Tab-separated table of C-alpha atoms in Angstrom:
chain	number	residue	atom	x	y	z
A	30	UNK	CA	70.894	90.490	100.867
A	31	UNK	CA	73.925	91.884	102.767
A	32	UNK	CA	76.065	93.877	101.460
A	33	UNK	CA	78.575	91.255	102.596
A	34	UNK	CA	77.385	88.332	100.970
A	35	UNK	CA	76.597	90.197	97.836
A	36	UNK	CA	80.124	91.472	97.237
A	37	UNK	CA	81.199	88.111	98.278
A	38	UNK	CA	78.764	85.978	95.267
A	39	UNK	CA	79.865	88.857	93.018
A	40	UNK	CA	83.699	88.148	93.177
A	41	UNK	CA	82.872	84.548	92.747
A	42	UNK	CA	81.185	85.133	89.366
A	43	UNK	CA	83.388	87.513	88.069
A	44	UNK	CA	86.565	84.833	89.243
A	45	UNK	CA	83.742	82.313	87.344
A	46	UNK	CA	83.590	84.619	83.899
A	47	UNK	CA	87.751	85.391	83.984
A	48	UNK	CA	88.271	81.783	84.303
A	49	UNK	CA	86.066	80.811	80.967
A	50	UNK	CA	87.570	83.275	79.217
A	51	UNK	CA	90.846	82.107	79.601
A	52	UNK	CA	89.934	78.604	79.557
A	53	UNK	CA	88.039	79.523	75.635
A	54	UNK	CA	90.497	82.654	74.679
A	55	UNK	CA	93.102	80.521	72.809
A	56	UNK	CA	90.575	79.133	70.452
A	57	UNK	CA	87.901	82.286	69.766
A	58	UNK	CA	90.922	84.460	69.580
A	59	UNK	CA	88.674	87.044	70.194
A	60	UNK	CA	86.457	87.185	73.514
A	61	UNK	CA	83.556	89.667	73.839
A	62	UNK	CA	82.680	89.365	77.732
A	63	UNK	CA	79.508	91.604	78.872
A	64	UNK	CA	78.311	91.988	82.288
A	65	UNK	CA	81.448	91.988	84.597
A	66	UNK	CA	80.447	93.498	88.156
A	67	UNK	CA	83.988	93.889	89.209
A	68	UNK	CA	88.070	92.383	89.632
A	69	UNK	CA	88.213	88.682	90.663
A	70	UNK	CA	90.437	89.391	93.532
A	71	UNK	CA	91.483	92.451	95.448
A	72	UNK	CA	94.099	94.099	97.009
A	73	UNK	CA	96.730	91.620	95.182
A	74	UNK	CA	99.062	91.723	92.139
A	75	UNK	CA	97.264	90.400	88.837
A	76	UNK	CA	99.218	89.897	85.743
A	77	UNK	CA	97.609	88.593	82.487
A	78	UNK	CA	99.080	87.786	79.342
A	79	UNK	CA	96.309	88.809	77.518
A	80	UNK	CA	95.398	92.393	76.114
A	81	UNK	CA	92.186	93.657	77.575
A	82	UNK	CA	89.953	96.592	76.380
A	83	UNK	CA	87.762	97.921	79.436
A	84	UNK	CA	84.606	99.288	78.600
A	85	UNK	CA	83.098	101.390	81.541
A	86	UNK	CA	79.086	101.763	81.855
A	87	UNK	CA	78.030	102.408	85.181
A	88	UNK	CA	80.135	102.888	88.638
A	89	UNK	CA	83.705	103.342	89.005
A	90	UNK	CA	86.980	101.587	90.251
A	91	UNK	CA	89.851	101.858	91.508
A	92	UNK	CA	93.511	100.153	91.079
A	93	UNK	CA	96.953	100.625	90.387
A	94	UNK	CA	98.370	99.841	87.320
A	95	UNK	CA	102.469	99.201	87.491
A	96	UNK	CA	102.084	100.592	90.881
A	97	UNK	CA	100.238	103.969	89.701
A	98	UNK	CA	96.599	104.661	90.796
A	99	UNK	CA	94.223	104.810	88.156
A	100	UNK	CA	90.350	105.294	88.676
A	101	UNK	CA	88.248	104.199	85.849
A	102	UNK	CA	84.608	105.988	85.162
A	103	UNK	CA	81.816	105.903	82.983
A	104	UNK	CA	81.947	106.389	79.563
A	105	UNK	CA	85.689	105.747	79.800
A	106	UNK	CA	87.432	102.804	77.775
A	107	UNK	CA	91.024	101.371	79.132
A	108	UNK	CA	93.535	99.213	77.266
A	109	UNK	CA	95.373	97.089	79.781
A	110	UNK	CA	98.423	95.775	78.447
A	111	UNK	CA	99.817	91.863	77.884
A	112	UNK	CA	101.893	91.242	81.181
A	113	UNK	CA	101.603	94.902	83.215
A	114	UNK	CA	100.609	94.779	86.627
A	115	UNK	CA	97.698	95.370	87.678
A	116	UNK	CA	96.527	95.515	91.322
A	117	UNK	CA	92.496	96.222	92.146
A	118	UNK	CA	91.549	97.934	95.661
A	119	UNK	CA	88.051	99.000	94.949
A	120	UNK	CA	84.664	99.090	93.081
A	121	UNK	CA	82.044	100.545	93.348
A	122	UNK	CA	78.173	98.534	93.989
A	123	UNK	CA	77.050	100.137	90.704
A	124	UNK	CA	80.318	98.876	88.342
A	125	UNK	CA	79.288	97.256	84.985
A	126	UNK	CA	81.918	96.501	82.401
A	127	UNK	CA	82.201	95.106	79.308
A	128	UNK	CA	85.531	93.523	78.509
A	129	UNK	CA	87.291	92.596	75.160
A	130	UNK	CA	90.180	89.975	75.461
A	131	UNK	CA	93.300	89.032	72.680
A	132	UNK	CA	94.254	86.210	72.518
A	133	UNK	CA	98.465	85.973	72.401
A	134	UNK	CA	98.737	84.527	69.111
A	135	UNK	CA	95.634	87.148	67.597
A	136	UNK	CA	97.397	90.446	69.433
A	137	UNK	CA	100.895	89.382	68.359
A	138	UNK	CA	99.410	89.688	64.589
A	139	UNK	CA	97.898	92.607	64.966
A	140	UNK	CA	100.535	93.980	66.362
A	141	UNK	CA	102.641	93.305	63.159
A	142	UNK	CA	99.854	94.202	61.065
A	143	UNK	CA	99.509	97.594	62.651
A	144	UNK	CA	102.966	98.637	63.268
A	145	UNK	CA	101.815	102.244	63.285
A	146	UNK	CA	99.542	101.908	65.971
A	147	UNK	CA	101.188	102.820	69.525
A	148	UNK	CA	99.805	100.656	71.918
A	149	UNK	CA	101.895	102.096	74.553
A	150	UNK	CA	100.107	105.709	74.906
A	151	UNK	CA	97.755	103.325	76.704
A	152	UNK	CA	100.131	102.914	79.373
A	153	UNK	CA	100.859	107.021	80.049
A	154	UNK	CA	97.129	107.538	79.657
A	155	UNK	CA	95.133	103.950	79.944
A	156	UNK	CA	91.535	105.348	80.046
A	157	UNK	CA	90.021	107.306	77.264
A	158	UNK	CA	87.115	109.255	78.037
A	159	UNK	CA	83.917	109.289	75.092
A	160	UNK	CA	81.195	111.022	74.600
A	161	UNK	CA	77.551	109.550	74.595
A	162	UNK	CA	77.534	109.543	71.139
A	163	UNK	CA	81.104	107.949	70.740
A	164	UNK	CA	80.169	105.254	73.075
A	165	UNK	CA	76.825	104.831	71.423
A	166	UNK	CA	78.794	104.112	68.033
A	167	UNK	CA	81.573	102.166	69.642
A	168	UNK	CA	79.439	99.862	71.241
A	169	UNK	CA	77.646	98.655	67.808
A	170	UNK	CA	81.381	98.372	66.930
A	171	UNK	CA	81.485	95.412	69.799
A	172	UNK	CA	78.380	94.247	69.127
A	173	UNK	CA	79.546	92.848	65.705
A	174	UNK	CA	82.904	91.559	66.915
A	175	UNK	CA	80.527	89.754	69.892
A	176	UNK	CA	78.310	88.006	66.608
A	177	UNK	CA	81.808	87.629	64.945
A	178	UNK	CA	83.917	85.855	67.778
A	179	UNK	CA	80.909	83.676	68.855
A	180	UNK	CA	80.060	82.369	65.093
A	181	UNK	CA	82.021	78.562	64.253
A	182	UNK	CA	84.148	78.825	61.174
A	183	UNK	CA	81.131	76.421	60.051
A	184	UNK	CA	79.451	79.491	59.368
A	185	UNK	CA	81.905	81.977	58.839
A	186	UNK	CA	84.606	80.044	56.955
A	187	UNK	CA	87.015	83.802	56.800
A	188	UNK	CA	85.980	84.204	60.546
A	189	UNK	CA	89.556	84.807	61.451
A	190	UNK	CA	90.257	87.620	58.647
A	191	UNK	CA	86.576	88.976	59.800
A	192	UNK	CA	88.071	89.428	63.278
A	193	UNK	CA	91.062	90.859	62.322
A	194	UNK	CA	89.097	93.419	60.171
A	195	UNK	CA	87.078	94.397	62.736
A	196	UNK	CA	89.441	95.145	65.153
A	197	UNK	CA	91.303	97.301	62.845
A	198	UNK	CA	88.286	99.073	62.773
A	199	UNK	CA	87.381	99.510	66.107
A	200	UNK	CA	91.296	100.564	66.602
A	201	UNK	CA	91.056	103.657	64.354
A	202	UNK	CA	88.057	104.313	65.764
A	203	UNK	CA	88.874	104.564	69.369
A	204	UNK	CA	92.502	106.181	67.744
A	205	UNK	CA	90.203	109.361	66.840
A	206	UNK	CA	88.135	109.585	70.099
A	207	UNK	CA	91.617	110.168	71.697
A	208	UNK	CA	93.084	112.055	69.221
A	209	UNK	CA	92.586	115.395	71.180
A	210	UNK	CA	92.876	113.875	74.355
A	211	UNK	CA	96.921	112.893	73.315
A	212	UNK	CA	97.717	115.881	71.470
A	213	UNK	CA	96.455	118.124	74.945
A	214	UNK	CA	98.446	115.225	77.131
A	215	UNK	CA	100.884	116.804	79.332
A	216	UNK	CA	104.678	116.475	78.780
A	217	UNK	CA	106.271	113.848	81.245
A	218	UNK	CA	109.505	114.572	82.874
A	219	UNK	CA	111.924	112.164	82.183
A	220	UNK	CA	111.572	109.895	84.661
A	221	UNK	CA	108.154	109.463	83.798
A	222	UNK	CA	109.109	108.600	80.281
A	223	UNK	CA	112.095	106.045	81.377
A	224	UNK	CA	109.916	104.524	84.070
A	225	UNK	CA	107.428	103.662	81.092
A	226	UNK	CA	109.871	102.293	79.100
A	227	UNK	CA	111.350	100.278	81.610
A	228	UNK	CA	107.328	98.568	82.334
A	229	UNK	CA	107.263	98.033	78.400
A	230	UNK	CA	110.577	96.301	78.626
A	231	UNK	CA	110.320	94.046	81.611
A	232	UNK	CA	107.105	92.816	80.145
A	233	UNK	CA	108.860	91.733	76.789
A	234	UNK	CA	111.818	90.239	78.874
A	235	UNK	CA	111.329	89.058	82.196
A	236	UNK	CA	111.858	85.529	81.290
A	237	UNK	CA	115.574	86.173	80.012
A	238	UNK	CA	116.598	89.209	81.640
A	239	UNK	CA	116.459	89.693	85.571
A	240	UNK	CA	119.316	92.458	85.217
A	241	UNK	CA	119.150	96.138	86.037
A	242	UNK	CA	121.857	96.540	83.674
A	243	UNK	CA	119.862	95.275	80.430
A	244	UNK	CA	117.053	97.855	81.205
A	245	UNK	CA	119.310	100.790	82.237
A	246	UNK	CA	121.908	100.033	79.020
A	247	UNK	CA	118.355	100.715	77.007
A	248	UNK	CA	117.516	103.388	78.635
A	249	UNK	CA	121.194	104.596	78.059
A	250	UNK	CA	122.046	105.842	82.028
A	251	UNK	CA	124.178	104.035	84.164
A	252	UNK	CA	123.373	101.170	86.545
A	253	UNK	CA	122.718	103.559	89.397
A	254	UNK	CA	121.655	106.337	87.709
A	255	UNK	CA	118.613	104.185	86.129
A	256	UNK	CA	117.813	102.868	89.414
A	257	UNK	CA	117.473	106.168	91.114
A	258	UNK	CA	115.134	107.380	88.371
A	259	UNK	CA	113.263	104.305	89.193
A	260	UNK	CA	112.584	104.631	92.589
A	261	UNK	CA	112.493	108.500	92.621
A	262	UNK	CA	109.039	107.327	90.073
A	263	UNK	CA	107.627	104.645	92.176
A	264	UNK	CA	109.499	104.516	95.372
A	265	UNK	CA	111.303	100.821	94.560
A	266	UNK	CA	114.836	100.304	92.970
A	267	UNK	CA	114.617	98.945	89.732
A	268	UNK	CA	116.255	95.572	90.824
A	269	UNK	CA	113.147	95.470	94.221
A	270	UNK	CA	110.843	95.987	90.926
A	271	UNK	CA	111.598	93.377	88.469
A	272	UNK	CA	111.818	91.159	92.075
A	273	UNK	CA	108.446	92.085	92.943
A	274	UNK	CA	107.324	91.278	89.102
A	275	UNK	CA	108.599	88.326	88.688
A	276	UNK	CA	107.562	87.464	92.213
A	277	UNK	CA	103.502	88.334	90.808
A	278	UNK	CA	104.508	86.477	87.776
A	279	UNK	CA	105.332	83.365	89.460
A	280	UNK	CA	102.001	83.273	91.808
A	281	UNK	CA	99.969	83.781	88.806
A	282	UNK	CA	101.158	80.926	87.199
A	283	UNK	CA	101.018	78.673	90.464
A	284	UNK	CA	97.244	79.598	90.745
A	285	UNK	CA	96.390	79.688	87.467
A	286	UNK	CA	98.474	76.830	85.910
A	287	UNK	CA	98.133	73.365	87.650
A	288	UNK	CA	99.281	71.331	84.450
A	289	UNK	CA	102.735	73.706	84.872
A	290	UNK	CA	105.485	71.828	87.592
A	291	UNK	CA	107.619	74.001	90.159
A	292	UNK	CA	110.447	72.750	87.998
A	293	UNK	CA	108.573	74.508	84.569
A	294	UNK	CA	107.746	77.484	86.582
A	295	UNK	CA	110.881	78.119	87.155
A	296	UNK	CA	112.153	77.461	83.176
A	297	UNK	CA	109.653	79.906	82.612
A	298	UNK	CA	110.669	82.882	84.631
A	299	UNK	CA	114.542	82.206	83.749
A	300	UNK	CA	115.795	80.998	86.532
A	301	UNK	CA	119.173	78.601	86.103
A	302	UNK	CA	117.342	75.503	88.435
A	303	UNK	CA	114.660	75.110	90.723
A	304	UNK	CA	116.133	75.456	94.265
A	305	UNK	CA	117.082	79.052	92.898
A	306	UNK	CA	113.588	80.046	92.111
A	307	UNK	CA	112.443	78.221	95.488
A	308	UNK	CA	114.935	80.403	96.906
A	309	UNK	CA	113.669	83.338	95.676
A	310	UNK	CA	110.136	82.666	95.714
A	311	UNK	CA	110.219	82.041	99.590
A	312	UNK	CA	112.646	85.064	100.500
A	313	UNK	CA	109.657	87.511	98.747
A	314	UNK	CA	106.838	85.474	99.935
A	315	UNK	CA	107.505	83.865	103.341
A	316	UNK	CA	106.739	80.362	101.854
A	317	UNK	CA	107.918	77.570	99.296
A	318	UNK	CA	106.409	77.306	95.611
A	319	UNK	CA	104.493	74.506	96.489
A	320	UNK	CA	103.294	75.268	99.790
A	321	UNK	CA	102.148	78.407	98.011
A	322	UNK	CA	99.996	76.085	95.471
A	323	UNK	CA	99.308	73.880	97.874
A	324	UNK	CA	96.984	77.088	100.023
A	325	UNK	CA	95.216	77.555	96.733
């Protein structure tokens, strides 16, 4: 088959397997999804509400996460955070993943049930590396929550406390695979650290605060002074960076979200009507909401 038309039926299964999963997350809570071959689109801004474990067996790829390349390997798992960005430029023909998906309402209680657990190392380091071993054991680890999150509550009638147990478990273990790996990680400069900070932030906010002045006042610097830190990190001022996200934000829900009017859209992101998000929608893209939705 050419190579061609092989990439091409890959990228329509794996679109096929991320749209089931979102279409079933809600209700399993938990989704255990084996045999992913690669990103369902590439070279374009994806942002998910949904927390994602990456599992890496075989092959490698490439992508930038909140504009910052990443490659991911073998033997490597990666926490992708709710509502980061996260744009994919390459795979290789030899990429097999297994992926593990939150639902909100299921990562918004774990979150408060493990308030000690720092989620957001995954965003200064996403990928941690395990040995065979490790990934031997963490993989039985998955195969449990797989029998878990596929079982009715027929069957399991404490299926949801089962699921929360078992990710607390497979938490503290892949805590002490990276144990060493954060207490060798090198010190960021402070930029670094702000520019993290301000990612964790706009994805809380972005649908109340569009402001440079909210994120900066938190990271206690001036206006200006936070937005030169900004694009000193990634090359954009902070106010062409929460443009750009909410910009990704907004064609994500246009594809992805056909029950959702322009009018809703636009309630969602924050903005005061609709011929203001229209507005801003076609200054960063060139075209109107609904023409956008209307190209598919």
């Amino acid at each position: 088959m050419p190579s061609d038309l092989m990439n091409k039926r890959r990228r329509m299964e794996t679109r096929r397997i991320f749209e089931e999963a979102y279409r079933t997350i809600e209700k399993k809570e938990v989704a255990v999804i084996r045999n992913v071959h690669g990103f369902p689109v590439y070279n374009r801004d994806i942002i998910s509400p949904y927390l994602m474990l990456f599992i890496c067996h075989s092959g490698s790829s490439r992508a930038l996460y909140d504009m910052r390349e990443v490659v991911f390997r073998p033997n490597e798992i990666a926490m992708i955070l709710p509502n980061h960005i996260i744009h994919p430029i390459e795979c290789s023909p030899d990429y097999s993943i297994t992926i593990i998906m939150h639902s909100i309402g299921f990562e918004q209680e774990m979150t408060q049930r493990r308030m000690t657990h720092d989620r957001n190392k995954f965003h200064d380091l996403p990928a941690c590396l395990l040995t065979d071993e490790e990934m031997a054991q963490y993989m039985k680890a998955v195969e449990l929550m797989e029998i878990i999150s596929n079982t009715p509550v027929s069957r399991f009638p404490h299926r949801h406390e089962m699921l929360l147990s078992q990710t607390d478990i497979m938490t503290d273990m892949l805590d002490a695979f990276r144990r060493e790996m954060d207490d060798d990680a090198r010190l960021h400069n402070r930029g670094y650290t702000v520019f993290n900070e301000f990612c964790h932030l706009l994805a809380m906010h972005y649908r109340e605060q569009h402001e440079v002045a909210f994120y900066a006042e938190k990271a206690h610097l001036t206006t200006r002074h936070f937005s030169v830190v900004i694009k000193n990190e990634v090359g954009l001022s902070a106010s062409d960076y929460i443009e750009q996200y909410l910009a990704t934000q907004a064609k994500n829900l246009l594809t992805s979200r056909p029950d959702l009017s322009v009018q809703q859209i636009s309630d969602h992101l924050g903005y005061a009507d609709s011929p203001s998000f229209s507005r801003f929608f076609k200054r960063h893209t060139g075209i109107t909401p609904g023409e956008f939705r209307a190209k598919g």
